[in-house]
XYZ file of C-alpha atoms in Angstrom:
698
model
C -46.354 -7.296 -17.718
C -46.574 -4.062 -15.771
C -43.610 -2.527 -17.579
C -45.276 -3.182 -20.932
C -48.631 -1.764 -19.843
C -47.651 1.288 -17.783
C -46.249 4.542 -19.251
C -42.513 4.511 -19.964
C -40.586 5.600 -16.905
C -43.026 4.225 -14.344
C -40.853 1.171 -13.811
C -37.085 0.798 -14.338
C -35.946 0.748 -17.957
C -34.218 -2.606 -17.504
C -37.627 -4.310 -17.429
C -37.857 -3.310 -21.106
C -34.136 -3.989 -21.747
C -33.088 -0.339 -21.926
C -29.884 0.887 -20.261
C -30.148 3.672 -17.684
C -27.217 5.530 -16.144
C -26.767 6.454 -12.504
C -24.403 8.073 -10.036
C -23.502 7.584 -6.376
C -23.925 9.567 -3.186
C -22.250 8.646 0.081
C -19.659 9.452 2.722
C -15.902 8.733 2.558
C -15.122 5.220 3.701
C -18.733 4.216 4.315
C -19.782 0.668 3.454
C -23.159 1.896 2.186
C -23.791 4.201 -0.747
C -27.010 5.301 -2.419
C -27.617 5.649 -6.147
C -29.508 8.291 -8.119
C -30.373 7.461 -11.709
C -30.581 9.883 -14.612
C -34.382 10.098 -14.278
C -34.412 10.865 -10.544
C -34.958 7.379 -9.144
C -33.210 6.835 -5.805
C -31.825 3.531 -4.512
C -31.188 3.743 -0.800
C -28.160 1.801 0.378
C -26.552 -1.310 -1.038
C -28.847 -3.371 -3.321
C -31.959 -1.937 -1.742
C -35.395 -0.830 -2.849
C -35.846 2.146 -5.177
C -38.190 5.127 -4.988
C -39.615 6.746 -8.121
C -41.443 10.061 -8.444
C -44.283 10.442 -10.948
C -46.782 13.255 -11.365
C -50.444 13.703 -12.115
C -50.862 17.123 -13.738
C -54.420 18.282 -14.412
C -55.474 14.643 -14.598
C -52.596 13.500 -16.863
C -50.034 10.987 -15.585
C -46.446 12.083 -16.288
C -43.190 10.231 -15.716
C -39.629 11.504 -16.102
C -39.816 10.348 -19.728
C -42.339 13.135 -20.376
C -39.797 15.757 -19.318
C -36.433 16.993 -20.533
C -33.895 15.592 -18.099
C -30.690 17.355 -17.106
C -28.166 16.107 -14.556
C -25.781 18.191 -12.475
C -23.512 18.267 -9.436
C -23.229 21.040 -6.886
C -20.848 23.677 -8.253
C -20.384 21.333 -11.239
C -18.178 18.887 -9.296
C -19.237 18.066 -5.710
C -20.944 14.643 -5.324
C -24.318 16.125 -4.419
C -26.192 15.098 -7.574
C -29.405 16.517 -9.018
C -31.827 15.611 -11.770
C -33.966 18.412 -13.155
C -37.096 17.447 -15.066
C -38.405 20.289 -17.228
C -41.455 20.741 -19.416
C -43.779 23.560 -20.251
C -45.162 25.188 -17.099
C -43.459 22.848 -14.633
C -40.122 21.618 -13.229
C -39.309 18.870 -10.758
C -35.795 18.873 -9.297
C -34.575 15.867 -7.322
C -31.350 16.324 -5.331
C -29.614 13.713 -3.187
C -27.045 14.199 -0.433
C -25.592 11.853 2.166
C -24.943 13.208 5.640
C -23.891 11.937 9.055
C -24.910 9.580 10.495
C -24.716 7.824 7.094
C -28.138 8.902 5.872
C -29.185 9.876 2.360
C -31.588 12.797 2.210
C -33.462 13.625 -0.988
C -35.262 16.871 -1.747
C -38.067 16.953 -4.305
C -38.751 20.522 -5.501
C -41.895 20.984 -7.580
C -42.111 24.428 -9.222
C -44.808 26.004 -11.346
C -43.423 28.149 -14.170
C -46.756 29.513 -15.384
C -49.162 32.224 -14.307
C -51.999 29.690 -14.083
C -52.987 27.476 -11.166
C -52.241 23.784 -11.633
C -53.681 20.734 -9.890
C -50.698 18.478 -9.306
C -50.150 15.254 -7.406
C -46.684 13.866 -6.735
C -46.540 10.101 -6.296
C -43.527 8.566 -4.583
C -43.558 4.831 -5.330
C -41.244 2.384 -3.577
C -40.573 -0.986 -5.219
C -38.185 -3.943 -4.731
C -36.482 -3.010 -8.003
C -32.916 -1.645 -7.641
C -31.386 0.700 -10.196
C -28.742 -1.837 -11.252
C -30.248 -4.091 -13.937
C -29.988 -7.905 -14.059
C -27.089 -7.709 -16.534
C -25.277 -5.752 -13.783
C -25.950 -8.437 -11.143
C -28.884 -6.320 -9.991
C -32.547 -6.920 -10.674
C -34.853 -7.731 -7.793
C -34.554 -7.488 -4.027
C -36.981 -8.890 -1.508
C -39.204 -6.815 0.738
C -40.636 -9.212 3.295
C -42.597 -6.632 5.246
C -43.717 -3.041 4.961
C -45.587 -0.795 7.346
C -46.728 2.830 7.305
C -46.693 4.795 10.570
C -48.802 7.929 10.013
C -47.952 9.555 13.335
C -44.280 9.873 12.333
C -44.659 9.934 8.526
C -42.441 6.861 8.430
C -42.508 3.790 6.227
C -40.524 0.768 7.330
C -39.299 -2.143 5.186
C -37.888 -5.421 6.447
C -37.876 -4.065 9.979
C -35.173 -1.414 9.528
C -35.093 0.147 6.052
C -36.872 3.393 6.798
C -38.237 6.279 4.736
C -39.275 9.354 6.692
C -40.964 12.162 4.770
C -41.990 15.755 5.262
C -44.615 17.077 4.991
C -47.267 14.460 5.726
C -48.620 12.802 2.564
C -52.268 13.077 1.640
C -52.427 9.330 1.066
C -50.209 6.329 1.791
C -50.530 2.715 0.740
C -48.799 -0.624 1.089
C -49.577 -3.142 -1.646
C -49.186 -6.896 -1.497
C -48.981 -8.336 -5.041
C -50.477 -11.788 -4.757
C -49.192 -14.389 -7.223
C -51.350 -15.231 -10.229
C -53.571 -12.175 -9.867
C -54.038 -9.337 -12.333
C -50.901 -7.187 -11.833
C -51.520 -3.799 -10.281
C -48.752 -1.289 -9.699
C -48.471 0.871 -6.598
C -48.704 3.980 -8.785
C -52.150 2.869 -9.945
C -53.234 2.403 -6.348
C -51.958 5.858 -5.462
C -53.691 7.362 -8.481
C -57.015 5.736 -7.608
C -56.501 6.354 -3.873
C -57.493 2.742 -3.252
C -57.879 2.011 0.444
C -55.556 -0.801 1.500
C -54.326 -2.139 4.830
C -51.329 -0.264 6.206
C -49.513 -3.348 7.430
C -48.538 -6.310 5.267
C -46.045 -9.089 5.927
C -45.051 -11.943 3.658
C -42.085 -14.038 2.601
C -43.019 -15.128 -0.897
C -44.802 -12.218 -2.562
C -43.962 -8.743 -3.844
C -44.582 -5.773 -1.599
C -44.650 -2.215 -2.903
C -45.590 0.990 -1.151
C -46.116 4.636 -1.908
C -47.135 8.129 -0.922
C -49.291 10.747 -2.622
C -49.092 14.521 -2.226
C -51.888 16.677 -3.676
C -51.267 20.333 -4.462
C -53.037 23.211 -6.137
C -49.890 24.931 -7.289
C -50.148 28.710 -7.523
C -48.332 30.658 -10.263
C -44.543 30.395 -9.786
C -45.006 28.523 -6.492
C -42.620 25.826 -5.250
C -43.516 22.880 -3.027
C -40.832 20.727 -1.404
C -40.819 17.213 -0.016
C -37.884 15.823 1.945
C -37.294 12.066 2.072
C -34.840 10.634 4.606
C -33.246 7.238 3.889
C -30.978 5.811 6.636
C -28.253 3.692 5.024
C -27.765 1.571 8.123
C -29.929 0.484 11.068
C -30.461 2.539 14.189
C -29.751 5.935 12.695
C -31.917 8.874 13.592
C -32.294 12.179 11.768
C -34.832 14.482 13.467
C -37.569 15.451 11.037
C -37.171 19.186 10.354
C -40.053 21.629 10.333
C -38.803 23.343 7.186
C -37.470 20.630 4.862
C -36.036 22.960 2.213
C -34.068 25.039 4.736
C -32.789 21.917 6.463
C -31.712 20.358 3.177
C -29.966 23.483 1.938
C -28.065 23.909 5.211
C -26.916 20.312 5.023
C -25.976 20.751 1.371
C -23.759 23.743 2.145
C -22.169 21.859 5.037
C -21.495 18.838 2.810
C -19.998 21.017 0.087
C -17.572 22.575 2.576
C -16.582 19.093 3.736
C -15.973 17.873 0.191
C -13.796 20.909 -0.519
C -11.624 19.808 2.395
C -11.752 16.063 1.706
C -10.446 16.229 -1.873
C -7.277 18.140 -0.971
C -5.918 21.666 -0.732
C -5.072 22.416 -4.370
C -6.422 24.441 -7.256
C -6.166 24.384 -11.035
C -7.669 27.084 -13.217
C -8.128 26.423 -16.923
C -10.028 28.450 -19.526
C -12.330 25.431 -19.824
C -13.380 23.933 -16.499
C -14.305 20.440 -17.761
C -10.988 18.772 -16.914
C -10.721 20.345 -13.458
C -14.275 19.320 -12.597
C -13.492 15.779 -13.749
C -10.504 15.653 -11.400
C -12.436 17.034 -8.438
C -15.460 14.780 -8.928
C -13.455 11.608 -9.387
C -11.344 12.285 -6.304
C -14.619 12.535 -4.394
C -15.994 9.373 -6.006
C -12.817 7.503 -5.019
C -13.491 8.430 -1.393
C -17.166 7.452 -1.623
C -16.439 4.075 -3.201
C -13.823 3.286 -0.538
C -14.981 0.920 2.208
C -13.134 1.778 5.383
C -9.408 1.932 4.515
C -9.870 -0.080 1.300
C -10.065 1.604 -2.069
C -12.623 0.055 -4.425
C -13.509 0.625 -8.076
C -17.265 0.584 -7.444
C -20.121 0.516 -4.968
C -22.115 -2.400 -6.395
C -20.488 -4.701 -8.969
C -16.939 -4.004 -7.780
C -17.605 -3.921 -4.070
C -14.217 -5.530 -3.308
C -10.624 -4.300 -3.168
C -8.072 -5.115 -5.874
C -4.446 -4.060 -5.363
C -4.385 -3.435 -9.130
C -7.118 -0.819 -8.871
C -5.983 0.278 -5.447
C -2.424 1.112 -6.493
C -3.556 3.401 -9.315
C -6.445 4.858 -7.312
C -4.406 5.597 -4.199
C -1.710 7.180 -6.378
C -4.314 9.521 -7.859
C -5.464 10.516 -4.368
C -2.032 11.178 -2.886
C -0.941 13.240 -5.902
C -3.671 15.691 -4.901
C -2.872 15.694 -1.207
C -5.506 13.197 -0.021
C -2.985 11.495 2.245
C -4.957 10.021 5.148
C -7.025 7.596 3.070
C -3.915 6.438 1.214
C -1.727 5.832 4.264
C -4.592 3.943 5.932
C -4.902 1.829 2.794
C -1.196 0.951 2.504
C -1.000 0.059 6.202
C -4.146 -2.076 5.984
C -3.010 -3.822 2.831
C 0.556 -4.424 4.026
C -0.819 -6.442 6.923
C -2.707 -8.639 4.432
C 0.477 -9.731 2.627
C 1.433 -13.234 3.720
C 4.729 -13.903 5.460
C 5.924 -15.846 2.411
C 5.366 -12.738 0.271
C 2.095 -13.699 -1.427
C 0.297 -10.455 -2.275
C -3.476 -11.036 -2.318
C -4.831 -9.479 -5.489
C -8.534 -9.336 -4.567
C -9.814 -9.140 -1.001
C -13.071 -8.713 0.843
C -13.029 -5.259 2.396
C -14.523 -6.285 5.735
C -12.569 -9.483 6.356
C -9.361 -8.823 4.429
C -9.524 -12.376 3.110
C -9.186 -13.301 -0.546
C -12.591 -13.184 -2.238
C -13.897 -16.736 -2.625
C -14.678 -16.350 -6.338
C -11.066 -15.306 -7.119
C -9.387 -18.226 -5.374
C -9.367 -20.548 -8.424
C -7.176 -18.233 -10.496
C -3.863 -16.333 -10.336
C -2.907 -12.696 -10.880
C 0.788 -11.872 -10.976
C 0.737 -8.090 -11.326
C 0.053 -7.588 -7.609
C 3.708 -7.722 -6.479
C 4.875 -4.869 -8.663
C 1.739 -2.818 -8.034
C 2.190 -2.940 -4.268
C 5.812 -1.750 -4.496
C 4.856 0.936 -7.038
C 2.255 2.373 -4.652
C 4.561 2.188 -1.644
C 7.188 4.256 -3.423
C 4.637 6.812 -4.622
C 3.530 7.353 -1.016
C 7.046 7.507 0.397
C 8.286 9.929 -2.273
C 5.374 12.350 -1.806
C 5.137 12.165 2.000
C 8.859 11.538 2.688
C 7.683 9.031 5.322
C 10.732 6.805 5.796
C 9.173 5.205 8.877
C 6.426 3.875 6.610
C 9.062 2.541 4.212
C 10.859 0.735 7.040
C 7.624 -0.721 8.415
C 6.580 -2.051 5.006
C 9.992 -3.210 3.810
C 9.921 -6.769 5.255
C 6.634 -7.466 3.431
C 7.879 -5.682 0.306
C 11.061 -7.737 0.246
C 9.111 -10.954 0.792
C 6.760 -10.030 -2.078
C 9.683 -9.536 -4.455
C 11.230 -12.836 -3.366
C 7.900 -14.562 -4.021
C 7.829 -12.904 -7.460
C 11.405 -14.055 -8.136
C 10.451 -17.627 -7.286
C 7.560 -17.441 -9.747
C 9.847 -16.152 -12.486
C 12.376 -18.878 -11.744
C 9.736 -21.460 -12.658
C 10.096 -20.132 -16.211
C 13.923 -20.107 -16.115
C 14.305 -23.857 -16.538
C 15.351 -26.072 -19.429
C 11.679 -26.755 -20.147
C 11.197 -23.148 -21.267
C 14.642 -22.365 -22.649
C 14.512 -21.079 -26.239
C 10.761 -20.381 -25.914
C 8.931 -17.076 -25.608
C 8.039 -17.976 -21.999
C 11.597 -18.140 -20.698
C 12.327 -15.853 -17.739
C 8.964 -14.074 -17.551
C 6.083 -14.392 -15.084
C 3.787 -17.446 -15.442
C 0.237 -17.429 -16.781
C -2.074 -14.989 -15.048
C -5.637 -13.659 -15.095
C -4.676 -10.135 -14.067
C -5.420 -8.851 -17.560
C -9.198 -9.085 -17.779
C -9.054 -10.248 -21.384
C -7.080 -13.402 -20.575
C -9.349 -16.140 -19.270
C -7.884 -18.734 -19.203
C -4.705 -17.081 -18.000
C -1.851 -16.123 -20.328
C 1.753 -14.983 -19.997
C 0.718 -11.336 -19.842
C 3.342 -8.661 -20.463
C 1.156 -6.418 -18.299
C 2.409 -8.416 -15.304
C 6.015 -8.183 -16.452
C 5.926 -4.419 -16.899
C 4.567 -4.003 -13.374
C 7.265 -6.418 -12.167
C 9.973 -4.259 -13.761
C 8.509 -1.159 -12.146
C 8.407 -2.927 -8.797
C 12.075 -3.851 -9.095
C 13.055 -0.282 -9.968
C 11.003 1.246 -7.165
C 12.151 -1.326 -4.617
C 15.781 -0.433 -5.302
C 15.052 3.222 -4.647
C 13.229 2.379 -1.408
C 16.010 0.065 -0.265
C 18.603 2.793 -0.745
C 16.440 5.304 1.129
C 16.344 3.087 4.216
C 19.959 1.884 3.878
C 19.211 -1.683 2.775
C 22.196 -1.746 0.396
C 22.453 -5.532 0.114
C 18.822 -5.786 -0.928
C 19.310 -2.950 -3.419
C 22.150 -4.853 -5.119
C 20.102 -8.073 -5.272
C 17.229 -6.142 -6.845
C 19.490 -4.423 -9.360
C 20.886 -7.761 -10.569
C 17.351 -9.181 -10.639
C 16.117 -6.217 -12.731
C 18.899 -6.540 -15.334
C 18.344 -10.280 -15.716
C 14.573 -9.958 -15.894
C 14.591 -7.129 -18.443
C 16.925 -9.110 -20.696
C 14.598 -12.114 -20.645
C 11.488 -9.972 -21.122
C 12.833 -8.170 -24.184
C 13.962 -11.476 -25.666
C 10.471 -12.900 -25.118
C 8.830 -9.934 -26.841
C 11.186 -10.279 -29.807
C 10.457 -14.016 -30.136
C 6.706 -13.342 -30.148
C 7.050 -10.631 -32.782
C 8.999 -12.987 -35.013
C 6.682 -15.940 -34.388
C 3.529 -13.983 -35.256
C 5.199 -11.698 -37.806
C 3.841 -8.565 -36.135
C 5.074 -4.990 -36.291
C 3.555 -3.910 -32.963
C 4.206 -4.816 -29.325
C 2.246 -7.919 -28.240
C -0.022 -7.953 -25.216
C 0.826 -11.512 -24.210
C 3.255 -14.226 -25.228
C 0.658 -16.763 -26.393
C -1.478 -14.582 -28.660
C 0.798 -11.911 -30.077
C -2.212 -9.609 -29.710
C -2.384 -5.847 -30.162
C -3.404 -4.256 -26.854
C -2.098 -0.693 -26.553
C -3.962 -0.039 -23.303
C -2.083 -2.925 -21.714
C 1.224 -2.015 -23.371
C 0.923 1.519 -21.971
C 1.886 0.151 -18.553
C 5.348 -0.426 -20.035
C 5.539 3.251 -21.030
C 3.689 5.299 -18.399
C 4.403 3.082 -15.361
C 7.602 1.115 -16.075
C 9.214 3.814 -18.290
C 10.696 1.243 -20.699
C 10.247 3.318 -23.848
C 14.004 3.439 -24.460
C 14.512 -0.318 -24.095
C 11.471 -1.499 -26.061
C 11.971 -1.729 -29.845
C 11.249 1.756 -31.198
C 9.628 0.520 -34.403
C 7.201 -1.641 -32.426
C 6.320 1.188 -30.049
C 5.574 3.467 -32.998
C 3.520 0.831 -34.826
C 1.494 0.092 -31.687
C 0.388 3.670 -31.124
C 0.083 4.537 -34.819
C -2.426 1.713 -35.159
C -4.238 2.721 -31.995
C -4.512 6.392 -32.943
C -5.775 5.568 -36.431
C -8.628 3.552 -34.919
C -9.258 6.219 -32.256
C -9.566 9.011 -34.802
C -11.865 6.863 -36.919
C -14.056 6.183 -33.883
C -14.160 9.853 -32.926
C -15.188 10.866 -36.454
C -18.394 8.817 -36.253
C -21.658 10.387 -35.044
C -22.519 9.907 -31.380
C -24.598 6.774 -30.939
C -22.895 4.918 -33.794
C -19.417 4.589 -32.313
C -17.851 1.301 -31.324
C -17.881 -0.159 -27.818
C -14.721 0.364 -25.752
C -13.425 0.473 -22.190
C -12.356 3.888 -20.855
C -9.310 2.241 -19.312
C -7.923 3.693 -22.532
C -7.429 6.979 -20.665
C -4.071 5.587 -19.552
C -2.930 5.809 -23.176
C -2.954 9.592 -22.715
C -0.128 9.233 -20.190
C 1.851 6.932 -22.495
C 1.465 9.252 -25.477
C 2.665 12.234 -23.454
C 5.849 10.376 -22.549
C 6.345 9.408 -26.179
C 6.135 13.068 -27.188
C 2.875 12.539 -29.118
C 1.243 15.571 -27.552
C -1.412 16.257 -30.185
C -2.568 12.644 -29.905
C -2.744 12.896 -26.118
C -4.793 16.109 -26.209
C -7.127 14.655 -28.835
C -7.805 11.597 -26.655
C -8.397 13.691 -23.521
C -10.941 15.823 -25.373
C -12.606 12.758 -26.881
C -12.998 10.793 -23.661
C -14.297 13.860 -21.811
C -16.964 14.250 -24.511
C -17.858 10.630 -25.288
C -17.192 8.478 -22.230
C -18.698 10.727 -19.535
C -22.363 9.723 -19.370
C -24.308 11.725 -18.493
C -21.991 14.694 -18.871
C -23.264 16.506 -15.781
C -22.059 13.815 -13.387
C -18.382 13.774 -14.426
C -17.739 10.048 -14.340
C -17.223 7.052 -16.570
C -18.437 3.489 -16.481
C -16.128 0.547 -17.162
C -17.620 -0.037 -20.613
C -18.925 2.548 -23.094
C -21.298 1.300 -25.776
C -21.700 3.067 -29.093
C -25.478 3.008 -28.576
C -25.932 4.411 -25.049
C -29.106 2.394 -24.464
C -27.530 -0.991 -25.216
C -28.748 -3.387 -22.483
C -25.319 -4.775 -21.687
C -22.754 -4.711 -18.905
C -21.145 -1.326 -18.173
C -19.667 -1.937 -14.703
C -20.128 0.519 -11.882
C -20.955 4.179 -12.287
C -18.730 5.782 -11.290
C -16.037 3.190 -11.978
C -13.212 4.755 -10.030
C -10.305 2.731 -11.383
C -11.180 4.313 -14.698
C -11.665 7.604 -12.835
C -8.237 7.306 -11.229
C -6.679 6.651 -14.627
C -8.321 9.828 -15.875
C -7.081 11.833 -12.874
C -3.528 10.603 -13.425
C -3.659 11.327 -17.157
C -4.926 14.879 -16.634
C -2.299 15.449 -13.956
C 0.385 14.228 -16.394
C -0.710 16.934 -18.814
C 0.148 19.479 -16.107
C 3.116 17.868 -14.289
C 4.767 14.476 -13.895
C 7.949 12.996 -12.437
C 10.437 11.313 -14.748
C 14.056 10.274 -14.276
C 14.779 12.761 -11.536
C 13.020 15.615 -13.318
C 9.702 17.396 -13.018
C 8.130 17.733 -16.462
C 5.867 20.779 -16.547
C 3.002 21.658 -18.898
C 3.812 18.738 -21.202
C 0.372 18.616 -22.840
C -1.242 22.008 -22.430
C -3.514 22.857 -25.335
C -2.494 25.895 -27.372
C -6.094 27.105 -27.144
C -5.562 27.765 -23.423
C -2.404 29.866 -23.655
C -3.889 33.264 -24.492
C -6.097 33.227 -21.411
C -3.532 31.223 -19.447
C -3.673 28.554 -16.761
C -2.928 28.538 -13.071
C -1.774 25.667 -10.837
C -1.642 25.956 -7.050
C -0.216 23.588 -4.427
C -0.018 20.449 -6.557
C 1.864 17.647 -4.785
C 4.950 16.071 -6.371
C 7.911 13.948 -5.296
C 9.797 17.202 -4.709
C 7.171 18.993 -2.668
C 4.264 21.168 -3.768
C 4.506 23.330 -6.874
C 2.531 26.262 -8.202
C 2.799 27.899 -11.583
C 1.179 30.239 -14.048
C 1.477 29.680 -17.790
C 0.406 32.275 -20.338
C 1.204 33.663 -23.757
C 2.416 37.225 -23.347
C 1.450 40.178 -25.527
C 4.653 39.831 -27.552
C 3.919 36.149 -28.223
C 6.357 34.644 -25.725
C 4.913 31.784 -23.650
C 6.143 32.061 -20.055
C 5.824 29.531 -17.228
C 6.319 31.223 -13.855
C 7.083 28.415 -11.364
C 7.214 28.387 -7.571
C 8.698 25.187 -6.157
C 9.634 23.744 -2.763
C 12.629 21.584 -3.683
C 14.852 21.359 -6.754
C 14.554 17.932 -8.434
C 17.916 16.169 -8.880
C 17.804 16.703 -12.654
C 15.864 19.948 -12.625
C 12.758 20.928 -14.549
C 11.728 20.322 -18.148
C 9.237 22.315 -20.204
C 8.175 21.899 -23.829
C 10.110 23.657 -26.542
C 8.909 27.226 -27.003
C 8.112 27.830 -23.322
C 10.291 30.118 -21.217
C 10.700 28.835 -17.652
C 11.077 31.306 -14.784
C 11.542 29.304 -11.581
C 11.946 30.456 -7.987
C 12.046 28.542 -4.713
C 9.515 29.476 -2.077
């Protein structure tokens, strides 16, 4: 009722079934993160209350909807997000930052941009309405008690959720919404300056609270308000005398920390969009992590999947973020059962399988664990880690072999299910579970990587067992794919054995992870990606707001297309996703689902969704360098539009040590790649045709 009656923007858009986007602020590894939405609303901590700023300007009530909204990050990448609200004669900038000890601080900067005085009131309204909408498993939270302490400018909810503000407000109120009464919003109480008790406690009603600041803003004057939101109990941030100076000092300190946390590397491109996307998503991966566990989100995906974790940790270690990754692999290795069962979805605090996942099976976890272990060992050259993890790795592969053997019986002989992994729910589109080729491609990759690890640590007998296993399994897998193609009369590669479905984003695991492009039927590979690119170009040709719904997991297709030599297609997709799937553009992240109409009130997953973000990081890195068959492939998908100005890569981690290079078109037209490398790959370097390679060892 209130949402219908009050001006748009007073209450969250989800009360009127309108989608709003948000971003995250937090510290690496913390279990609590805060959200900032695109209109400047802040949600302090996990599924907590939200605080909304509105203004009264010369007697007129204004919400964020009455302003032009722009979103940004510090230096266009660091996870210190801002929302700037702009209209004639006035701006309000809201910036959030999370500092030690795990506290989110928010600065509200109100600036006059006219030569006239303005009477302005800023209302800060706190409600039990999180930013995540009900279709995101959000909606309402309960505030059982609220109290305002004027001596310390502190408001307390539920005994420990605290908001401390500077300077002192001109008016504060706590409102108890009694059932069955005429609804009144806290903003209306603040506007009318209605005197209410400062202390209310209840267990079955709605409590809201708010603060009012009254200013006569002089021409070009700025007023600042600092709000301090502890993300966990018993934290204490001394209230500063000068809130703006305090906030700016903390912001500079946080920026310096983020520069260090995301790794010692640099990429310079004529267009900075891709580099900022890499930097931001590395930071978001660290924020979404809970302790040692990587996670794809801070709200809806507040658990740890090995599927997401393997790809996410790989993205981190490729950019030198080693500590988080080694902590993760050590933590996760200890969770693998002695019989080799690899838990696919665990609670980050207990390490136990999440209760809601126990009724189903996911069979990609075995290969994903081995894939990640090899990535870490190859980049860090940590053979002690390989030896420590090998008993669990071997047990996992034996468990996987036993699963496959259940499909190598007379019951399945001469069927499409013979010799492949059983039904699984690891592919999110298969509920109930199917025989997903996604699982089998990860299994093949696990077998290949396990052989390499076994040889590194002198486990020759295991390496031979794994080699025989790989040959047998690949033979059965290819036979299964061929049977499905014949059964369904399809030209493309199927996603699963039951359906014969077209799913290029799933099939890409067989190309960009398992590297099976030479064993898979060439005509089917071509048909799969021809069909996909035709639909992608059609989607991209439509006006923004009328495009079809999709999942940005599709970014992994960029990596597959690069390996297939379809460079123009890969570059087109990278440009498209950077333009269409990043919402809002200033925050450099993607949700799990992108709707053609951005305001569609439907599930989008977390923002940022860092499994998607990790896929994007890996795809953009593949454009610059990737490892393949004992080679380093350099500059495989560099746009021609960058060559005149040139690009620069510094200290990028690879299996063969760090590399640096400069790539530029010379005055005479020759394109030269000047490479500095640490170690020669066994099969050397590869560059695209038309590029002259000049390589020297540092």
